[in-house]
PDB file of C-alpha atoms in Angstrom:
ATOM      1  CA  MET A   1     -31.060  14.044   0.815  1.00 77.00           C
ATOM      2  CA  GLN A   2     -31.917  10.354   1.293  1.00 82.00           C
ATOM      3  CA  ARG A   3     -30.236   9.472  -1.995  1.00 88.00           C
ATOM      4  CA  PHE A   4     -27.112  11.442  -1.038  1.00 83.00           C
ATOM      5  CA  ALA A   5     -26.958   9.792   2.392  1.00 84.00           C
ATOM      6  CA  GLY A   6     -27.419   6.369   0.815  1.00 84.00           C
ATOM      7  CA  ARG A   7     -24.539   6.959  -1.579  1.00 85.00           C
ATOM      8  CA  ILE A   8     -22.278   8.052   1.281  1.00 87.00           C
ATOM      9  CA  ILE A   9     -23.245   5.054   3.416  1.00 83.00           C
ATOM     10  CA  LEU A  10     -22.473   2.588   0.607  1.00 83.00           C
ATOM     11  CA  LEU A  11     -19.031   3.971  -0.240  1.00 87.00           C
ATOM     12  CA  TRP A  12     -16.190   1.524   0.155  1.00 89.00           C
ATOM     13  CA  GLY A  13     -12.403   1.440  -0.041  1.00 89.00           C
ATOM     14  CA  TRP A  14     -10.363   4.496  -0.926  1.00 94.00           C
ATOM     15  CA  ARG A  15     -13.473   6.504  -1.837  1.00 95.00           C
ATOM     16  CA  ARG A  16     -14.707   6.143   1.741  1.00 95.00           C
ATOM     17  CA  SER A  17     -11.358   7.387   3.068  1.00 95.00           C
ATOM     18  CA  LEU A  18     -11.286  10.261   0.593  1.00 96.00           C
ATOM     19  CA  VAL A  19     -14.785  11.420   1.552  1.00 96.00           C
ATOM     20  CA  ALA A  20     -13.894  11.218   5.261  1.00 97.00           C
ATOM     21  CA  PHE A  21     -10.705  13.223   4.644  1.00 98.00           C
ATOM     22  CA  ALA A  22     -12.590  15.835   2.588  1.00 97.00           C
ATOM     23  CA  ALA A  23     -15.362  16.128   5.188  1.00 97.00           C
ATOM     24  CA  GLY A  24     -12.760  16.681   7.904  1.00 98.00           C
ATOM     25  CA  ALA A  25     -10.951  19.312   5.855  1.00 97.00           C
ATOM     26  CA  LEU A  26     -14.272  20.988   5.097  1.00 97.00           C
ATOM     27  CA  ALA A  27     -15.166  21.074   8.798  1.00 97.00           C
ATOM     28  CA  VAL A  28     -12.315  23.529   9.370  1.00 97.00           C
ATOM     29  CA  LEU A  29     -14.366  26.212   7.622  1.00 96.00           C
ATOM     30  CA  ALA A  30     -16.831  26.123  10.520  1.00 95.00           C
ATOM     31  CA  GLN A  31     -14.105  27.384  12.875  1.00 92.00           C
ATOM     32  CA  ALA A  32     -12.519  30.807  13.229  1.00 88.00           C
ATOM     33  CA  PRO A  33     -11.398  32.801  11.268  1.00 88.00           C
ATOM     34  CA  TYR A  34     -13.838  31.611   8.587  1.00 89.00           C
ATOM     35  CA  ASP A  35     -16.867  31.110  10.889  1.00 91.00           C
ATOM     36  CA  PHE A  36     -18.944  29.510   8.143  1.00 94.00           C
ATOM     37  CA  PHE A  37     -20.857  27.446  10.700  1.00 93.00           C
ATOM     38  CA  ALA A  38     -23.262  25.969   8.132  1.00 95.00           C
ATOM     39  CA  VAL A  39     -20.431  23.743   6.906  1.00 95.00           C
ATOM     40  CA  GLY A  40     -20.682  21.837  10.177  1.00 93.00           C
ATOM     41  CA  PHE A  41     -24.190  20.811   9.200  1.00 95.00           C
ATOM     42  CA  VAL A  42     -22.724  19.114   6.129  1.00 94.00           C
ATOM     43  CA  SER A  43     -19.394  17.682   7.268  1.00 96.00           C
ATOM     44  CA  PHE A  44     -20.452  16.051  10.532  1.00 96.00           C
ATOM     45  CA  PRO A  45     -23.514  14.301   9.067  1.00 95.00           C
ATOM     46  CA  VAL A  46     -21.179  12.893   6.408  1.00 95.00           C
ATOM     47  CA  LEU A  47     -19.051  11.471   9.222  1.00 96.00           C
ATOM     48  CA  VAL A  48     -22.149   9.928  10.806  1.00 94.00           C
ATOM     49  CA  TRP A  49     -23.269   8.442   7.478  1.00 93.00           C
ATOM     50  CA  LEU A  50     -19.826   6.972   6.903  1.00 94.00           C
ATOM     51  CA  LEU A  51     -19.919   5.439  10.372  1.00 92.00           C
ATOM     52  CA  ASP A  52     -23.376   4.084   9.680  1.00 90.00           C
ATOM     53  CA  GLY A  53     -21.984   2.193   6.710  1.00 86.00           C
ATOM     54  CA  SER A  54     -18.966   0.798   8.557  1.00 82.00           C
ATOM     55  CA  THR A  55     -20.201  -2.628   9.480  1.00 76.00           C
ATOM     56  CA  GLY A  56     -18.434  -5.938   9.612  1.00 66.00           C
ATOM     57  CA  GLU A  57     -19.613  -9.509   9.405  1.00 65.00           C
ATOM     58  CA  ALA A  58     -20.946 -11.022  12.606  1.00 64.00           C
ATOM     59  CA  SER A  59     -18.487 -13.891  12.190  1.00 65.00           C
ATOM     60  CA  ASP A  60     -15.532 -11.486  12.194  1.00 73.00           C
ATOM     61  CA  GLY A  61     -13.804 -10.750  15.453  1.00 74.00           C
ATOM     62  CA  TRP A  62     -14.657  -7.600  17.350  1.00 77.00           C
ATOM     63  CA  LEU A  63     -11.408  -5.961  16.237  1.00 80.00           C
ATOM     64  CA  ARG A  64     -12.132  -6.499  12.535  1.00 80.00           C
ATOM     65  CA  ARG A  65     -15.622  -5.051  12.980  1.00 81.00           C
ATOM     66  CA  LEU A  66     -14.240  -1.880  14.575  1.00 89.00           C
ATOM     67  CA  ARG A  67     -11.343  -1.316  12.171  1.00 92.00           C
ATOM     68  CA  PRO A  68     -13.477   0.466   9.505  1.00 92.00           C
ATOM     69  CA  ALA A  69     -14.885   2.824  12.143  1.00 93.00           C
ATOM     70  CA  PHE A  70     -11.374   3.676  13.314  1.00 96.00           C
ATOM     71  CA  ALA A  71     -10.239   4.298   9.731  1.00 96.00           C
ATOM     72  CA  ILE A  72     -13.156   6.640   9.045  1.00 97.00           C
ATOM     73  CA  GLY A  73     -12.492   8.631  12.202  1.00 98.00           C
ATOM     74  CA  TRP A  74      -8.767   8.733  11.571  1.00 98.00           C
ATOM     75  CA  TRP A  75      -9.163  10.021   7.996  1.00 98.00           C
ATOM     76  CA  PHE A  76     -11.740  12.601   9.124  1.00 98.00           C
ATOM     77  CA  GLY A  77      -9.430  13.778  11.916  1.00 98.00           C
ATOM     78  CA  PHE A  78      -6.390  13.818   9.645  1.00 99.00           C
ATOM     79  CA  GLY A  79      -8.206  16.008   7.123  1.00 98.00           C
ATOM     80  CA  TYR A  80      -9.471  18.257   9.893  1.00 98.00           C
ATOM     81  CA  PHE A  81      -6.114  18.763  11.570  1.00 98.00           C
ATOM     82  CA  LEU A  82      -4.109  18.942   8.347  1.00 97.00           C
ATOM     83  CA  ALA A  83      -6.328  21.748   7.059  1.00 96.00           C
ATOM     84  CA  GLY A  84      -6.566  23.439  10.448  1.00 95.00           C
ATOM     85  CA  LEU A  85      -2.981  23.324  11.675  1.00 93.00           C
ATOM     86  CA  TRP A  86      -1.150  24.541   8.576  1.00 89.00           C
ATOM     87  CA  TRP A  87      -0.121  27.684  10.448  1.00 90.00           C
ATOM     88  CA  ILE A  88       2.313  25.692  12.585  1.00 91.00           C
ATOM     89  CA  GLY A  89       4.426  25.204   9.470  1.00 90.00           C
ATOM     90  CA  GLN A  90       4.363  28.937   8.829  1.00 91.00           C
ATOM     91  CA  ALA A  91       5.693  29.593  12.320  1.00 90.00           C
ATOM     92  CA  LEU A  92       8.673  27.330  11.657  1.00 90.00           C
ATOM     93  CA  LEU A  93       9.603  29.308   8.555  1.00 91.00           C
ATOM     94  CA  ILE A  94      10.360  32.469  10.534  1.00 92.00           C
ATOM     95  CA  GLU A  95      13.818  31.087  11.311  1.00 91.00           C
ATOM     96  CA  ALA A  96      13.922  28.582   8.464  1.00 90.00           C
ATOM     97  CA  ASP A  97      17.669  27.988   8.711  1.00 92.00           C
ATOM     98  CA  SER A  98      17.159  26.547  12.199  1.00 92.00           C
ATOM     99  CA  PHE A  99      13.743  24.894  12.000  1.00 90.00           C
ATOM    100  CA  ALA A 100      13.062  23.949   8.363  1.00 91.00           C
ATOM    101  CA  TRP A 101      13.971  20.330   9.124  1.00 93.00           C
ATOM    102  CA  ALA A 102      10.960  20.126  11.471  1.00 92.00           C
ATOM    103  CA  LEU A 103       8.483  21.352   8.857  1.00 93.00           C
ATOM    104  CA  PRO A 104       7.271  17.928   7.629  1.00 92.00           C
ATOM    105  CA  PHE A 105       6.985  16.651  11.187  1.00 92.00           C
ATOM    106  CA  ALA A 106       4.915  19.660  12.228  1.00 92.00           C
ATOM    107  CA  VAL A 107       2.698  19.947   9.168  1.00 94.00           C
ATOM    108  CA  VAL A 108       1.988  16.228   8.670  1.00 96.00           C
ATOM    109  CA  GLY A 109       3.180  14.536  11.857  1.00 96.00           C
ATOM    110  CA  ILE A 110       1.074  16.484  14.347  1.00 96.00           C
ATOM    111  CA  PRO A 111      -2.179  15.990  12.370  1.00 98.00           C
ATOM    112  CA  PHE A 112      -1.225  12.327  11.900  1.00 98.00           C
ATOM    113  CA  ALA A 113      -0.926  11.867  15.663  1.00 98.00           C
ATOM    114  CA  LEU A 114      -3.961  13.958  16.623  1.00 98.00           C
ATOM    115  CA  ALA A 115      -6.149  12.023  14.166  1.00 99.00           C
ATOM    116  CA  PHE A 116      -5.863   8.994  16.450  1.00 99.00           C
ATOM    117  CA  PHE A 117      -8.176  10.757  18.912  1.00 99.00           C
ATOM    118  CA  TYR A 118     -10.876  10.967  16.246  1.00 98.00           C
ATOM    119  CA  GLY A 119     -10.214   7.332  15.355  1.00 98.00           C
ATOM    120  CA  PHE A 120     -10.667   6.170  18.935  1.00 98.00           C
ATOM    121  CA  ALA A 121     -13.752   8.369  19.364  1.00 97.00           C
ATOM    122  CA  THR A 122     -15.425   6.818  16.327  1.00 96.00           C
ATOM    123  CA  VAL A 123     -14.607   3.338  17.630  1.00 95.00           C
ATOM    124  CA  VAL A 124     -16.322   4.193  20.920  1.00 95.00           C
ATOM    125  CA  ALA A 125     -19.275   5.632  18.997  1.00 93.00           C
ATOM    126  CA  ARG A 126     -19.448   2.477  16.886  1.00 90.00           C
ATOM    127  CA  LEU A 127     -19.487   0.305  20.013  1.00 89.00           C
ATOM    128  CA  PHE A 128     -22.694   2.018  21.130  1.00 89.00           C
ATOM    129  CA  TRP A 129     -24.193   2.202  17.629  1.00 83.00           C
ATOM    130  CA  SER A 130     -27.586   0.623  17.097  1.00 73.00           C
ATOM    131  CA  SER A 131     -28.393  -1.038  13.795  1.00 64.00           C
TER     132      SER A 131
END
């Protein structure tokens, strides 16, 4: 487990974003109707490990030090909401001739916007993080 955590902590770039996105999408399985709660014991520690590895240089400004934490939270939240809110798109297809134009906004736009809450939450968590 230590080796796995170390590999997650040291990820960088697009791999870090991809793992955060995948962990968020995986976290949906812990919710109803799947109720596979054990997934939460995997996906949320991955988020914590990613946050643990999101450090900046001391000489950087405070905003540059918090940007990686925001990105990790945003990608986690985007994966979570994209995988969890797919049903909104299905609802728009009932009267597709009237509402099909809103499908991309509902399926991608709502998770895009809601992911900002996870981004801000991880920034706040990073502010209180101890080394």
